[in-house]
XYZ file of C-alpha atoms in Angstrom:
387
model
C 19.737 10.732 17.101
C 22.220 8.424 15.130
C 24.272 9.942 12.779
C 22.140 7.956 9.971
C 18.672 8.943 11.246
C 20.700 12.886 11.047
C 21.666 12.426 7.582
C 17.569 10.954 6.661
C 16.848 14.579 8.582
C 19.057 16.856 6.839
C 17.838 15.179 3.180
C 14.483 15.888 4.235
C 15.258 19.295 5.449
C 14.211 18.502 9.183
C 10.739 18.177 8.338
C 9.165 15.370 9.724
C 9.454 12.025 7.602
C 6.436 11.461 5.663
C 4.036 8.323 6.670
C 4.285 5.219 4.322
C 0.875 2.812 4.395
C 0.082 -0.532 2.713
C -0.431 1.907 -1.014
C 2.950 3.270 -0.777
C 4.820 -0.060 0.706
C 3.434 -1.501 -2.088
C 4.733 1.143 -4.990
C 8.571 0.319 -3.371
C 8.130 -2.596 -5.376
C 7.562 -1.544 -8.632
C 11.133 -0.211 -9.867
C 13.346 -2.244 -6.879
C 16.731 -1.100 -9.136
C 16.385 2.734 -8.819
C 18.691 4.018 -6.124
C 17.094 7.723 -6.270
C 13.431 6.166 -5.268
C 15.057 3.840 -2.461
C 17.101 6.941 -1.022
C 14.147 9.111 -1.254
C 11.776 6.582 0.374
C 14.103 5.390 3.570
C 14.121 9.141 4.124
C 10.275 9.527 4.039
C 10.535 12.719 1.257
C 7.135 14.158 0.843
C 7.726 13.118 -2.884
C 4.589 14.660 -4.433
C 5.293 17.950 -2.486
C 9.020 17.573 -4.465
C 7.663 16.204 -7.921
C 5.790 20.102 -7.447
C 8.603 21.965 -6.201
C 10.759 20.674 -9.245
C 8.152 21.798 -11.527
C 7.340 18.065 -12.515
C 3.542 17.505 -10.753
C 2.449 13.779 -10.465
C -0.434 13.598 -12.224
C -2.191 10.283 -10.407
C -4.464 9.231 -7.378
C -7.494 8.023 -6.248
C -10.400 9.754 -6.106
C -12.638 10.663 -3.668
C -15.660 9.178 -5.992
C -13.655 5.373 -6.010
C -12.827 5.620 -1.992
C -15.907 5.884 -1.563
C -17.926 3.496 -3.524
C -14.395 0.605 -2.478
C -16.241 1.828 1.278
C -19.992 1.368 0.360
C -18.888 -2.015 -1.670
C -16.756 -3.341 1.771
C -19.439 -2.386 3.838
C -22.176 -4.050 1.984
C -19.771 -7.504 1.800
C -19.308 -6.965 5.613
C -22.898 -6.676 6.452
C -24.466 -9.172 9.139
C -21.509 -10.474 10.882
C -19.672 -11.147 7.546
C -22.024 -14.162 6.903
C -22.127 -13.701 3.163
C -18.419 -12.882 3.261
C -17.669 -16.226 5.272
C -19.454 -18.185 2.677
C -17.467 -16.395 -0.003
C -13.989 -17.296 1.319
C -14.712 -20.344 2.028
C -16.633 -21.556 -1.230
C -13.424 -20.452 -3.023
C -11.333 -22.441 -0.342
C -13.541 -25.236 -1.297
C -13.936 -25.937 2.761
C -16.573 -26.273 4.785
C -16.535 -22.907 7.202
C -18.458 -25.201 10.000
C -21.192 -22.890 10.695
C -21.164 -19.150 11.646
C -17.850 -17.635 12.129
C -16.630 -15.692 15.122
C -16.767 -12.043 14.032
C -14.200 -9.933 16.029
C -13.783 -5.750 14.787
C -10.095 -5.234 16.399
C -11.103 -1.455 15.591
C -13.533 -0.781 18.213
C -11.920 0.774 21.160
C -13.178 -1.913 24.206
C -13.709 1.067 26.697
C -15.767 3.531 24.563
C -16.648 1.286 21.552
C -15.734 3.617 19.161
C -13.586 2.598 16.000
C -10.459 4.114 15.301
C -9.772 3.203 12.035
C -6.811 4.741 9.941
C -7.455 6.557 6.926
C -8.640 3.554 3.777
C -7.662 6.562 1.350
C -4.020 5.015 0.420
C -3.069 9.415 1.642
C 0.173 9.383 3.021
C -0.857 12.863 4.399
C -3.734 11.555 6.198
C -3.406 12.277 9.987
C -2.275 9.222 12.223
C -4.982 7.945 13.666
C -3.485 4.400 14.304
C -1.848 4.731 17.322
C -5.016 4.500 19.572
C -3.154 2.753 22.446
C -3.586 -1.194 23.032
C -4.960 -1.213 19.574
C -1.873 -2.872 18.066
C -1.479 -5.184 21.040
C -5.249 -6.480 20.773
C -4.760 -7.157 17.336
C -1.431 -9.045 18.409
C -3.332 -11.215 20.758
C -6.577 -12.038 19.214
C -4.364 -13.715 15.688
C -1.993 -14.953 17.782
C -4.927 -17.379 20.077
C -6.933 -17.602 16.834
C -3.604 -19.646 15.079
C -4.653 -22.786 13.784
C -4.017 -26.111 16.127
C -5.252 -28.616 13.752
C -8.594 -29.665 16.169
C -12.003 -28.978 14.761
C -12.371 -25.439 15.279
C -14.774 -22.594 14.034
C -14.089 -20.321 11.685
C -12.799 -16.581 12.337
C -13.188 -13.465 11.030
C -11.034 -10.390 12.475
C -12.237 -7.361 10.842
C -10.003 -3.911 11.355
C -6.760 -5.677 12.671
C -3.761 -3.181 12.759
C -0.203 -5.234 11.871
C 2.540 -3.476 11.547
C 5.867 -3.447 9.596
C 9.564 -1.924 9.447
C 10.193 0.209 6.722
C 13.605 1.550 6.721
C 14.038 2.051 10.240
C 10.046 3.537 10.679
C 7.219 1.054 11.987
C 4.519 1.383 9.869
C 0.392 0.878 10.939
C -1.181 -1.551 8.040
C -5.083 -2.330 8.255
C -5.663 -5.287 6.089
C -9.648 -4.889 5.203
C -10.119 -8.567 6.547
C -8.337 -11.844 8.139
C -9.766 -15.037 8.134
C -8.298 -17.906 10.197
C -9.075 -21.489 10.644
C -10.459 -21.839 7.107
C -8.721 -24.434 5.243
C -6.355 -24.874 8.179
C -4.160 -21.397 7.659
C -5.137 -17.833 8.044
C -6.166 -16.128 4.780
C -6.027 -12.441 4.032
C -9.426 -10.655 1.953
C -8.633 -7.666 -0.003
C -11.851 -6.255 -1.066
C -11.772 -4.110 -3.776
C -14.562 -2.139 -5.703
C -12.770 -3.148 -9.801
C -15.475 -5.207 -11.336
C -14.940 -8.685 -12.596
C -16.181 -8.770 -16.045
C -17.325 -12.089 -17.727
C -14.387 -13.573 -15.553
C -12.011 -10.656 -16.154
C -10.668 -7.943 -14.285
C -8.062 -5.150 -15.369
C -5.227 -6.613 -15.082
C -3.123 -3.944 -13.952
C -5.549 -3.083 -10.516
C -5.445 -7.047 -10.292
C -1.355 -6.752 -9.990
C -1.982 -3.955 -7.943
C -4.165 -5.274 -5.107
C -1.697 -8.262 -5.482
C 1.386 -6.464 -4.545
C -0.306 -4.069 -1.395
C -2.267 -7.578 -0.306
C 1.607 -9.252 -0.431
C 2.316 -6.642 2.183
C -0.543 -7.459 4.739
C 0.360 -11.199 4.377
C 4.178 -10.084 5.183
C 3.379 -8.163 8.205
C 1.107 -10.866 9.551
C 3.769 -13.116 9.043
C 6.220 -11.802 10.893
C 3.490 -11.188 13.755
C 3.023 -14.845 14.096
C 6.396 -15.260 14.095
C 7.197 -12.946 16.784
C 4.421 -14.806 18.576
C 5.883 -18.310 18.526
C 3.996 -19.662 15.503
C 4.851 -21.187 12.244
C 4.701 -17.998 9.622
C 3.345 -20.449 6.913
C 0.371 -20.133 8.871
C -0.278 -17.588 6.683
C -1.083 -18.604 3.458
C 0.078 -16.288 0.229
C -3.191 -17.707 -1.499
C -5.093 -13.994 -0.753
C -8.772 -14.030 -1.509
C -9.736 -10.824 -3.535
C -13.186 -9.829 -3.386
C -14.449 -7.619 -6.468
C -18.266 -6.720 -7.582
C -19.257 -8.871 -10.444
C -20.280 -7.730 -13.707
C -21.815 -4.296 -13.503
C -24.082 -5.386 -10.575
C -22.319 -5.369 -6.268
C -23.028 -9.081 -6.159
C -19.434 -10.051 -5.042
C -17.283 -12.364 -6.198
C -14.155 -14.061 -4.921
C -10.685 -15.104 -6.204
C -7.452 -16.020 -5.215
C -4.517 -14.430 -5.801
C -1.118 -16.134 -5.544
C 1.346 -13.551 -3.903
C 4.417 -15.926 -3.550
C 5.963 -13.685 -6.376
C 5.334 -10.654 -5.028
C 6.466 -11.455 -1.598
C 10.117 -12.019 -2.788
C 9.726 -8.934 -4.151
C 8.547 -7.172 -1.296
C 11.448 -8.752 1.063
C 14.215 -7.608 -1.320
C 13.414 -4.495 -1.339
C 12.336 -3.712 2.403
C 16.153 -5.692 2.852
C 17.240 -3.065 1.050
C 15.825 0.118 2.442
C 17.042 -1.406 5.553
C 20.389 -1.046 4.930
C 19.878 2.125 4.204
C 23.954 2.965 5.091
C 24.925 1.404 2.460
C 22.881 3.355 0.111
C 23.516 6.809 1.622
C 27.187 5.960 1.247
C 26.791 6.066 -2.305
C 25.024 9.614 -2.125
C 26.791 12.911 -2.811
C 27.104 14.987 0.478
C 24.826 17.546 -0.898
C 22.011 15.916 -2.035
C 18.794 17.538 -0.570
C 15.367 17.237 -1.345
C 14.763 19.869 1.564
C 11.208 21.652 0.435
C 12.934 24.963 1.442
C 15.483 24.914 -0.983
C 15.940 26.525 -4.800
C 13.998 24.294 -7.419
C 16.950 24.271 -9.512
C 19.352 23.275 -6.621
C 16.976 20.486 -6.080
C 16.864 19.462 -10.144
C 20.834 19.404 -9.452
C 20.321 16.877 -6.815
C 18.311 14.761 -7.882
C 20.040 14.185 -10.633
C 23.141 13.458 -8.577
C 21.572 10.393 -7.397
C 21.222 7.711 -10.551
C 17.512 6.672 -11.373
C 16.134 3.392 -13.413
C 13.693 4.881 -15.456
C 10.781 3.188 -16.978
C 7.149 4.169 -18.592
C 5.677 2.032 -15.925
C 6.816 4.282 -13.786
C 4.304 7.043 -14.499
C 1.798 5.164 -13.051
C 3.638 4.824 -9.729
C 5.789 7.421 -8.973
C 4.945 10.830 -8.193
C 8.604 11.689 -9.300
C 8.264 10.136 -12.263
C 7.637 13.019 -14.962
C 10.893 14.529 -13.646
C 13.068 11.542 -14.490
C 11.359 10.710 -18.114
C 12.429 14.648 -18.896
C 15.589 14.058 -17.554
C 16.074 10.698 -19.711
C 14.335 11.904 -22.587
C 17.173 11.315 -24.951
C 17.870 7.908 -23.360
C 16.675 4.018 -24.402
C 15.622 3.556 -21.029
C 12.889 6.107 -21.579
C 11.583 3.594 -24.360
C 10.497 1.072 -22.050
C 12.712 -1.838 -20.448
C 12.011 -4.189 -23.788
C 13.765 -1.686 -26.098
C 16.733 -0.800 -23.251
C 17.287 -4.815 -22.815
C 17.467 -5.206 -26.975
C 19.774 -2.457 -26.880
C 21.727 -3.473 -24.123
C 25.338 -1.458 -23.914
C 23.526 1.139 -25.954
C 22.432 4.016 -23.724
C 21.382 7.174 -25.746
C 19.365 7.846 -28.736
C 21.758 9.441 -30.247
C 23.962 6.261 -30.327
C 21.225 4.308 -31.925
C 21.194 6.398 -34.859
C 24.742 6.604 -35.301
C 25.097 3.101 -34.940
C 22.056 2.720 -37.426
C 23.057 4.833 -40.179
C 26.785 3.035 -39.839
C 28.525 6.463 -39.373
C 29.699 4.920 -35.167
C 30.692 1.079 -35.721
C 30.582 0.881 -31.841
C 32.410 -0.609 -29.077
C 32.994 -4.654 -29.203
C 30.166 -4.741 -26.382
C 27.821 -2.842 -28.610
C 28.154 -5.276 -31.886
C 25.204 -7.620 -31.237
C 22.935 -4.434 -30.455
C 24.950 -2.560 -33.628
C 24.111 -5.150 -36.164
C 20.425 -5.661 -35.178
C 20.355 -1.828 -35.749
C 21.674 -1.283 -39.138
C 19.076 -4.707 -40.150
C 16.165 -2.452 -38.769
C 17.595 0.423 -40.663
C 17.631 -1.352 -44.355
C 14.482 -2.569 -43.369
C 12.725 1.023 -43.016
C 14.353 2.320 -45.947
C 13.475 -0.582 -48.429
C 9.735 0.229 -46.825
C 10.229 3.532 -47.775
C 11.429 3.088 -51.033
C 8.707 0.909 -51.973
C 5.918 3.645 -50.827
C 4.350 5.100 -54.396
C 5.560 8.992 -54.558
């Protein structure tokens, strides 16, 4: 064991490191700047099992209900050799898919034909089930000789491929729902998701979310390609989404443009991989062993600086910890407020600067002066109000 991988161990508390998937790859991305998540993450921390031990639950997930009406929905788009799928993809590729495509489940086992799929959950609890040997290595071999050549060849449809990825040191099973190659030239990934489309709209947020974890298939098959010889640009970042639409399960498809969140994705995975540098920057006694005293572990976490943000509530488990540790902070106001007031870091500052009793530190005379305006607003408001 390397003396990093023994540090990961001894912040963990020698428990085994907890399993990321596509779901949790994709949550790295949401608040890249905050060192405590990055730390925590490169040492796969069963963060939930902390958020509880803190006193500080998470209070999201999926439920079972959604997993499994996404399952019924992809099953019913998958139906007969993906035929109605195929003419999905490519309608909104606006190519002709040359007749029926060639169907190929990478999850069925060729000696016993069984299908040894990892859990679709998004769990990072769920047993490993990925590991089935030759699996991976089937998958590698059936993308690689379906890579486009540029001759006139049929469409391809590779359902249950398992890609893998590095994340901070730990190789990670991903199951895309679908790929499609030699469509348009390129291979395409389809996300199929269970969110309707309504009158041409879906939530936004679950649209930015299927974006992000689809950026991370498209980044693992990527580098598989790569590794394989081929051009990685193969691979296009157009991602075709496949929702119900309206209140009915007719699908419907879309594309999704994950150039953005690819960049995204690479900076931070950079990151976690140079996770030395980060742990260099960590007191020596910073734990979030499962074993130890809740308040020795409040102590420690703090010890390691977070970036706090309401958005984070929706994707980190630790999140309710931080916001009551920041709760007399801008930051907990929401990055708009925290970039107005930029140099100004407590609440308590804003008021002083406000009410004119603190005129503030040269840095701080933009933010003070937009304060004391706000201020003189409110009050000739409230002098106006009848008694």
């Amino acid at each position: 064991m390397t003396s990093t991988a023994r540090r990961l161990a001894e912040i963990r508390g020698g428990v085994p490191p907890r399993r990321h998937n596509a779901r949790t790859i994709a949550a790295l991305t949401g608040n890249p700047g905050c060192e405590r998540r990055a730390v925590l993450d490169s040492a796969g921390v069963d963060k939930p099992g902390l958020a509880e031990r803190v006193g500080f639950p998470a209070r999201f997930g999926q439920s079972r209900f959604a997993i499994t009406r996404g399952n019924a929905f992809e099953a019913q788009v998958k139906a007969d050799g993906g035929a109605e799928l195929l003419r999905l993809v490519a309608e909104r590729l606006g190519v002709d898919p040359g007749g029926p495509a060639l169907w190929t489940d990478l999850g069925v086992d060729d000696r016993s034909g069984a299908t040894d799929a990892p859990d679709r959950s998004g769990a990072t609890d769920a047993p490993d089930r990925s590991g089935q040997p030759g699996r991976a290595a089937r998958s590698r071999a059936a993308l690689a000789a379906a890579a486009p050549t540029g001759a006139a060849e049929p469409a391809a449809l590779f359902d249950h491929p398992l890609l893998g990825l590095d994340v901070a040191g730990q190789r990670v099973h991903l199951e895309p729902d679908l790929v499609a190659a030699r469509l348009a030239g390129r291979f395409h990934v389809v996300e199929i998701k269970s969110f309707p489309v309504i009158d041409g709209q879906a939530d936004p947020g679950k649209v930015a979310a299927a974006a992000i974890q689809s950026a991370v298939y498209v980044l693992a098959l990527r580098e598989l390609l790569a590794a394989e010889g081929h051009d990685e640009e193969l691979v296009s970042p157009d991602v075709v989404l496949v929702c119900p639409r309206d209140f009915a399960n007719q699908p419907l498809a879309s594309l999704v443009d994950v150039r953005k969140q690819l960049l995204v994705l690479r900076r931070q995975l950079d990151r976690m991989a140079r996770i030395d540098d980060l742990l260099a920057r960590v007191p020596a006694g910073f734990t979030a062993d499962p074993a130890a005293d809740p308040a020795r572990l409040r102590r420690s976490l703090s010890s390691v600086p977070a970036r706090y943000a309401p958005e984070c509530l929706a994707a980190c488990e630790l999140a309710y910890f931080c916001r009551h540790e920041t709760r007399a902070e801008t930051a907990a106001l929401g990055r708009p407020v925290r970039e107005a007031l930029g140099g100004v870091a407590t609440v308590a500052e804003v008021l002083a600067l406000a009410g004119g009793s603190d005129p503030g530190t040269p840095e701080q005379a933009e933010a003070a002066a937009l304060l004391r305006a706000a201020a003189r607003l409110r009050a000739d408001a409230l002098a106006g109000q009848p008694a």
